[in-house]
Amino acid sequence: MTGASEPLRYFAKIGESYRISQTVADLGEGIRQYIRLYDPDELSYSCNYSEEGWVDVVPGETTDFGRLHFGIVSSACPYVFSPGWSHDGSRILYLSREPGTIDPPHNLWLTSENADINSNGERLLNMNNYGGRGSLYRAVMAPTAARADEMFFLEQNALGDNIVYTTAANAASQSFLNLGSCPFNCSVLDLAWLPNGSGIIVARLDRDVGSQTAPRGVLYRYTFADRKLTEIIGLPNEVIGRLAVAPDGTSIVFERGRALKNTINRVRRGEEIQCPCELWVVNSDGSGLRQLTSDGRAPAWSPVAIPDLPPQVSEEPAPTETESLKTEASRKEGGGNGGGMVQPHEVVLLCLFLFPVIWLRTGALRILQRKNK
């Protein structure tokens, strides 16, 4: 747990319940601290036996986090993830971890916005057909009509991370983006198209193998016209995670933290930033770096301006002092989200727990859930 001097280790028997207590340092009021319960024999149970959570401890008090269910039936691997819209909102690109083998691949799928609830859409890429290839963990479609059929996906294999280009019409034909010495000395955590389709923004963790240079979280811009990779901002000894580009392309919001998640899931889903983490925004030229929130993740921009709404008058009576205290206690236990109204074209912070959440092209939200037949 974050704030502890060292981790607790114990031998757990199947079918038994355990109460785990640990003395930890408080990181400050309203700052959630990360908890992870896992089996160190991770290679045997890549998605099982790994549970996580967050809690805001209070100095001098015992905070009850609750129960973590820890077993073979609770899988930390999602079956459908990385959803994203086509430029016109008519199609959704996503990755699916399809069962059927001991080590199911992440395949590339495309479905219609109006698809039947029992339809998975069209499988564009079946990774079972590619021996020796890695695991796909991020996919994004082009944002313009001129490039409507184009897409990138991220792939992790034994040698590192690759950025792969393909099209919906011929996904079997792929090309790898040349990033120089990367992937051998870097990890790619996320990428996003520039709104005009002229290039992409890439979040990487760069390591200078064999030197004393500190690893850096870096945002890069890659432009197709000159095939040039330009650094926007670099943060020594820090990690830049998931990102989102403003609809007008003038700024980028991103996760910022101190470390990567240390779980075997990275072999299948790519490296991820260790949260709780911060959200920061920077101008596309690298200027104007500023913090949005001290506790946020998974940023997503609204595709349209959100209108200012008049305040609603409540007909309910004002809460009593006791009710107010209960509300504050509940907010503190849950961690909170900072509150406040979202202004036009400001970032909306989404904490994704069970299902992916993406913006509809009209500015509404949609939750994607795959049901077992």
Coordinates of C-alpha atoms in Angstrom, one line a residue:
M1 CA 0.0 0.0 0.0
T2 CA 1.2 3.5 -0.8
G3 CA 2.6 5.0 2.4
A4 CA 3.7 1.7 3.9
S5 CA 7.4 1.2 4.8
E6 CA 7.3 -2.3 3.2
P7 CA 4.8 -4.7 1.7
L8 CA 3.1 -7.4 3.8
R9 CA 3.7 -11.0 2.8
Y10 CA 1.8 -14.1 4.0
F11 CA 0.8 -17.6 3.0
A12 CA -2.9 -17.7 2.1
K13 CA -4.9 -20.9 2.1
I14 CA -7.7 -21.4 -0.5
G15 CA -11.2 -20.8 0.9
E16 CA -9.9 -18.8 3.9
S17 CA -10.6 -15.1 4.7
Y18 CA -8.0 -12.8 6.2
R19 CA -8.1 -9.4 7.9
I20 CA -5.0 -7.4 6.9
S21 CA -3.9 -4.4 8.9
Q22 CA -1.1 -2.1 8.0
T23 CA 0.3 1.1 9.5
V24 CA 0.9 3.7 6.7
A25 CA 1.8 7.3 6.4
D26 CA -1.0 9.8 5.4
L27 CA -0.3 11.5 2.1
G28 CA -2.6 14.4 2.9
E29 CA -6.3 15.2 3.1
G30 CA -8.3 14.1 0.1
I31 CA -5.3 12.2 -1.4
R32 CA -6.2 8.5 -2.1
Q33 CA -3.6 5.9 -1.5
Y34 CA -3.2 2.8 -3.8
I35 CA -3.6 -0.7 -2.5
R36 CA -2.8 -3.9 -4.4
L37 CA -3.2 -7.5 -3.3
Y38 CA -1.5 -10.0 -5.6
D39 CA 0.2 -13.3 -6.0
P40 CA 3.9 -12.9 -6.7
D41 CA 3.9 -15.9 -8.9
E42 CA 2.4 -13.7 -11.6
L43 CA 3.4 -15.7 -14.6
S44 CA 1.1 -18.5 -13.5
Y45 CA -1.9 -16.3 -13.0
S46 CA -1.6 -13.3 -15.3
C47 CA -5.1 -11.9 -14.8
N48 CA -6.3 -13.7 -11.7
Y49 CA -5.1 -13.1 -8.2
S50 CA -4.5 -9.4 -8.7
E51 CA -6.9 -7.0 -7.1
E52 CA -6.5 -3.2 -6.5
G53 CA -8.2 -0.3 -4.8
W54 CA -7.8 3.2 -3.3
V55 CA -8.5 4.7 0.1
D56 CA -8.0 8.1 1.8
V57 CA -6.6 7.3 5.2
V58 CA -7.1 9.7 8.2
P59 CA -4.2 10.4 10.6
G60 CA -4.6 8.7 14.0
E61 CA -7.7 6.7 12.9
T62 CA -8.3 3.2 11.6
T63 CA -9.7 3.3 8.0
D64 CA -11.7 0.2 6.9
F65 CA -11.1 -0.2 3.2
G66 CA -13.6 -3.1 2.9
R67 CA -13.3 -6.5 1.2
L68 CA -11.1 -7.5 -1.7
H69 CA -12.3 -10.7 -3.3
F70 CA -9.1 -12.6 -4.3
G71 CA -9.5 -15.7 -6.4
I72 CA -9.4 -17.6 -9.7
V73 CA -13.0 -16.5 -10.5
S74 CA -12.1 -12.8 -10.4
S75 CA -10.3 -11.7 -13.5
A76 CA -8.5 -8.4 -13.9
C77 CA -8.4 -8.7 -17.7
P78 CA -11.2 -7.0 -19.6
Y79 CA -12.8 -8.7 -22.6
V80 CA -13.6 -5.6 -24.5
F81 CA -11.5 -2.4 -24.3
S82 CA -10.0 0.6 -26.1
P83 CA -13.2 1.7 -27.8
G84 CA -13.1 4.6 -30.2
W85 CA -15.3 6.3 -32.8
S86 CA -14.8 6.7 -36.5
H87 CA -14.7 10.3 -37.7
D88 CA -18.4 10.5 -38.4
G89 CA -19.6 8.4 -35.4
S90 CA -21.0 5.6 -37.5
R91 CA -18.6 2.9 -36.4
I92 CA -16.7 1.9 -33.3
L93 CA -13.3 0.3 -33.3
Y94 CA -12.4 -1.8 -30.3
L95 CA -10.1 -4.6 -29.0
S96 CA -11.6 -7.9 -27.8
R97 CA -9.9 -10.6 -25.8
E98 CA -11.6 -13.6 -27.3
P99 CA -11.8 -16.8 -25.2
G100 CA -11.0 -20.2 -26.8
T101 CA -7.3 -20.7 -26.1
I102 CA -5.1 -20.8 -22.9
D103 CA -3.7 -17.4 -23.9
P104 CA -6.5 -15.6 -25.8
P105 CA -5.3 -12.9 -28.2
H106 CA -6.5 -9.3 -28.4
N107 CA -8.2 -9.1 -31.8
L108 CA -9.2 -6.0 -33.7
W109 CA -13.0 -5.5 -34.2
L110 CA -15.2 -2.9 -35.9
T111 CA -18.9 -2.5 -35.3
S112 CA -21.7 -0.2 -36.4
E113 CA -23.1 2.4 -34.1
N114 CA -26.5 0.9 -34.7
A115 CA -25.4 -2.8 -34.4
D116 CA -27.7 -5.3 -33.0
I117 CA -27.1 -6.0 -29.3
N118 CA -26.2 -9.6 -30.0
S119 CA -23.7 -8.7 -32.8
N120 CA -20.0 -8.2 -32.2
G121 CA -19.5 -6.6 -35.6
E122 CA -16.6 -7.5 -38.0
R123 CA -13.3 -9.0 -36.9
L124 CA -10.7 -7.0 -38.8
L125 CA -7.6 -8.8 -37.4
N126 CA -7.3 -12.3 -35.8
M127 CA -3.9 -12.4 -34.1
N128 CA -4.1 -16.2 -33.9
N129 CA -3.1 -16.1 -37.5
Y130 CA 0.2 -14.3 -36.7
G131 CA 2.8 -16.5 -35.0
G132 CA 5.3 -14.7 -32.9
R133 CA 3.4 -11.4 -32.8
G134 CA 2.6 -9.5 -29.6
S135 CA -0.5 -8.4 -27.8
L136 CA -2.6 -5.5 -29.0
Y137 CA -3.5 -2.9 -26.3
R138 CA -4.7 0.3 -27.9
A139 CA -6.5 1.1 -31.2
V140 CA -7.5 4.5 -32.7
M141 CA -9.3 5.4 -35.9
A142 CA -8.5 8.5 -38.0
P143 CA -10.6 11.7 -37.2
T144 CA -11.2 12.9 -40.8
A145 CA -13.2 11.9 -43.8
A146 CA -10.1 11.9 -46.0
R147 CA -8.5 9.2 -43.8
A148 CA -11.8 7.6 -42.7
D149 CA -10.5 4.0 -43.2
E150 CA -7.1 4.4 -41.5
M151 CA -6.1 3.4 -38.0
F152 CA -3.2 2.8 -35.7
F153 CA -2.8 0.2 -33.0
L154 CA -0.2 -0.5 -30.3
E155 CA 1.4 -3.9 -30.0
Q156 CA 3.7 -5.2 -27.3
N157 CA 6.0 -8.2 -27.8
A158 CA 9.1 -9.6 -26.3
L159 CA 11.3 -6.9 -27.9
G160 CA 9.2 -3.9 -26.9
D161 CA 6.3 -1.8 -28.2
N162 CA 5.3 -1.1 -31.8
I163 CA 3.0 1.5 -33.4
V164 CA 1.3 -0.2 -36.3
Y165 CA -0.6 1.4 -39.2
T166 CA -3.4 -0.4 -41.1
T167 CA -6.8 0.2 -42.7
A168 CA -10.3 -1.3 -42.1
A169 CA -10.5 -2.4 -45.7
N170 CA -7.2 -4.4 -45.6
A171 CA -6.2 -4.9 -41.9
A172 CA -3.9 -7.8 -42.9
S173 CA -1.6 -5.3 -44.7
Q174 CA 0.3 -3.5 -41.9
S175 CA 3.3 -1.2 -41.6
F176 CA 5.3 -0.3 -38.5
L177 CA 6.0 3.3 -37.6
N178 CA 9.8 4.0 -37.5
L179 CA 10.6 5.5 -34.1
G180 CA 14.4 5.0 -34.3
S181 CA 15.9 3.1 -31.4
C182 CA 12.5 2.7 -29.8
P183 CA 11.0 0.1 -29.1
F184 CA 14.2 -1.4 -27.7
N185 CA 14.6 1.3 -25.1
C186 CA 11.2 2.8 -24.6
S187 CA 7.6 1.9 -23.7
V188 CA 4.6 3.4 -25.6
L189 CA 1.8 4.1 -23.2
D190 CA -0.7 5.8 -25.5
L191 CA -1.3 7.6 -28.8
A192 CA -3.9 9.9 -30.3
W193 CA -4.5 11.4 -33.8
L194 CA -4.1 15.1 -34.4
P195 CA -7.6 16.4 -35.1
N196 CA -6.8 17.3 -38.7
G197 CA -5.3 13.9 -39.4
S198 CA -1.8 15.2 -40.2
G199 CA -0.1 13.1 -37.5
I200 CA -0.3 11.6 -34.1
I201 CA 0.7 12.4 -30.5
V202 CA 2.6 9.6 -28.7
A203 CA 3.2 9.2 -24.9
R204 CA 6.4 7.3 -24.2
L205 CA 8.7 6.4 -21.4
D206 CA 12.2 6.7 -22.8
R207 CA 15.2 4.9 -21.2
D208 CA 18.8 5.4 -22.2
V209 CA 20.0 1.9 -21.7
G210 CA 23.6 1.7 -20.5
S211 CA 23.9 5.3 -19.4
Q212 CA 23.2 7.2 -16.2
T213 CA 20.5 9.3 -17.8
A214 CA 17.2 9.2 -15.9
P215 CA 14.2 7.7 -17.7
R216 CA 11.8 10.3 -19.0
G217 CA 8.1 10.5 -19.7
V218 CA 7.8 12.2 -23.1
L219 CA 5.1 13.5 -25.3
Y220 CA 6.0 13.4 -29.0
R221 CA 4.3 14.7 -32.2
Y222 CA 4.8 12.6 -35.3
T223 CA 3.8 14.3 -38.6
F224 CA 3.1 12.2 -41.8
A225 CA 4.3 14.8 -44.3
D226 CA 7.9 14.9 -43.2
R227 CA 8.0 11.7 -41.1
K228 CA 9.4 13.8 -38.3
L229 CA 9.2 12.9 -34.6
T230 CA 9.2 16.1 -32.4
E231 CA 9.4 16.2 -28.6
I232 CA 6.7 18.4 -27.1
I233 CA 7.6 17.9 -23.4
G234 CA 9.9 15.6 -21.3
L235 CA 9.6 14.9 -17.6
P236 CA 12.7 13.2 -16.0
N237 CA 11.9 10.4 -13.6
E238 CA 8.2 10.7 -14.3
V239 CA 5.7 8.8 -16.4
I240 CA 3.2 10.2 -18.9
G241 CA 0.2 7.9 -19.3
R242 CA -3.1 8.1 -21.2
L243 CA -3.6 11.3 -23.2
A244 CA -6.3 13.3 -25.1
V245 CA -5.9 16.0 -27.7
A246 CA -8.2 19.0 -27.7
P247 CA -10.7 19.2 -30.6
D248 CA -8.9 22.2 -32.0
G249 CA -5.5 20.6 -31.5
T250 CA -4.1 23.5 -29.4
S251 CA -3.5 21.5 -26.2
I252 CA -3.0 18.0 -24.8
V253 CA -4.2 16.6 -21.4
F254 CA -2.4 13.6 -19.9
E255 CA -1.9 11.5 -16.9
R256 CA 1.3 12.2 -14.9
G257 CA 2.8 10.0 -12.2
R258 CA 6.0 8.6 -10.7
A259 CA 6.0 4.9 -11.8
L260 CA 4.6 2.2 -14.0
K261 CA 2.2 -0.5 -12.7
N262 CA 4.2 -3.5 -11.7
T263 CA 1.9 -6.3 -12.8
I264 CA 2.2 -9.1 -15.3
N265 CA -0.9 -7.6 -17.1
R266 CA 1.5 -5.3 -18.9
V267 CA 2.6 -8.2 -21.0
R268 CA -0.9 -8.3 -22.5
R269 CA -2.2 -4.7 -22.1
G270 CA 1.0 -2.7 -22.4
E271 CA 2.6 -0.5 -19.7
E272 CA 0.2 1.6 -17.6
I273 CA 0.9 4.5 -15.3
Q274 CA 0.5 3.8 -11.5
C275 CA -2.5 5.7 -10.2
P276 CA -3.6 7.6 -8.2
C277 CA -2.0 10.1 -10.6
E278 CA -2.4 13.7 -11.6
L279 CA -3.9 15.2 -14.8
W280 CA -1.9 18.0 -16.5
V281 CA -2.4 20.0 -19.7
V282 CA 0.1 21.5 -22.0
N283 CA -0.1 23.5 -25.2
S284 CA 0.8 21.7 -28.4
D285 CA 4.0 23.6 -28.7
G286 CA 5.2 22.5 -25.2
S287 CA 4.3 25.8 -23.4
G288 CA 1.8 26.5 -20.7
L289 CA 2.2 23.3 -18.7
R290 CA -0.3 23.4 -15.8
Q291 CA -2.0 21.0 -13.4
L292 CA -5.8 20.2 -13.7
T293 CA -6.2 17.9 -10.7
S294 CA -4.1 16.1 -8.2
D295 CA -6.2 12.9 -8.4
G296 CA -7.6 12.0 -11.9
R297 CA -7.1 9.5 -14.7
A298 CA -8.4 8.5 -18.2
P299 CA -8.9 12.0 -19.7
A300 CA -11.3 12.5 -22.6
W301 CA -12.3 15.7 -24.4
S302 CA -15.9 16.5 -25.3
P303 CA -16.2 16.6 -29.1
V304 CA -18.5 19.5 -28.9
A305 CA -18.9 22.6 -26.7
I306 CA -21.1 21.9 -23.7
P307 CA -23.6 24.7 -23.2
D308 CA -23.9 26.5 -19.9
L309 CA -27.0 25.3 -18.1
P310 CA -29.0 27.5 -15.7
P311 CA -28.9 26.3 -12.1
Q312 CA -31.8 24.1 -11.1
V313 CA -33.9 25.0 -8.1
S314 CA -34.3 22.1 -5.7
E315 CA -37.8 21.6 -4.1
E316 CA -36.2 19.4 -1.4
P317 CA -35.6 20.9 2.1
A318 CA -32.1 22.0 3.0
P319 CA -30.1 19.1 4.6
T320 CA -29.7 19.1 8.4
E321 CA -26.3 19.3 10.0
T322 CA -26.3 15.5 10.5
E323 CA -27.1 14.9 6.9
S324 CA -24.4 17.3 5.8
L325 CA -21.9 15.4 7.9
K326 CA -23.0 12.1 6.4
T327 CA -22.6 13.5 2.9
E328 CA -19.1 14.8 3.6
A329 CA -18.1 11.4 5.2
S330 CA -19.4 9.5 2.2
R331 CA -17.5 11.8 -0.2
K332 CA -14.3 11.4 1.7
E333 CA -14.6 7.6 1.8
G334 CA -15.1 7.4 -2.0
G335 CA -12.3 9.7 -2.8
G336 CA -14.4 12.3 -4.6
N337 CA -13.8 13.8 -8.1
G338 CA -13.2 17.4 -7.3
G339 CA -16.7 18.6 -8.3
G340 CA -17.3 21.7 -10.4
M341 CA -19.1 22.3 -13.7
V342 CA -17.4 21.4 -17.0
Q343 CA -16.9 24.3 -19.2
P344 CA -16.9 24.2 -23.1
H345 CA -14.0 22.2 -24.4
E346 CA -12.5 21.6 -21.0
V347 CA -11.4 18.0 -20.2
V348 CA -13.8 15.6 -18.6
L349 CA -12.3 13.2 -16.2
L350 CA -13.6 9.7 -16.4
C351 CA -12.6 6.9 -14.0
L352 CA -13.2 3.7 -15.9
F353 CA -14.0 0.8 -13.6
L354 CA -16.1 -2.0 -15.1
F355 CA -16.8 -0.9 -18.7
P356 CA -15.2 1.5 -21.2
V357 CA -16.9 5.0 -21.5
I358 CA -16.6 7.1 -24.6
W359 CA -18.1 10.3 -25.8
L360 CA -20.9 10.2 -28.5
R361 CA -20.2 12.5 -31.4
T362 CA -23.2 14.6 -30.1
G363 CA -21.5 15.2 -26.8
A364 CA -23.4 12.6 -24.8
L365 CA -21.8 9.6 -23.1
R366 CA -22.0 5.9 -23.9
I367 CA -21.0 2.9 -21.8
L368 CA -20.0 -0.2 -23.7
Q369 CA -20.7 -3.6 -22.2
R370 CA -20.3 -7.0 -23.8
K371 CA -22.6 -9.7 -22.5
N372 CA -21.8 -13.4 -22.5
K373 CA -24.3 -15.3 -24.7

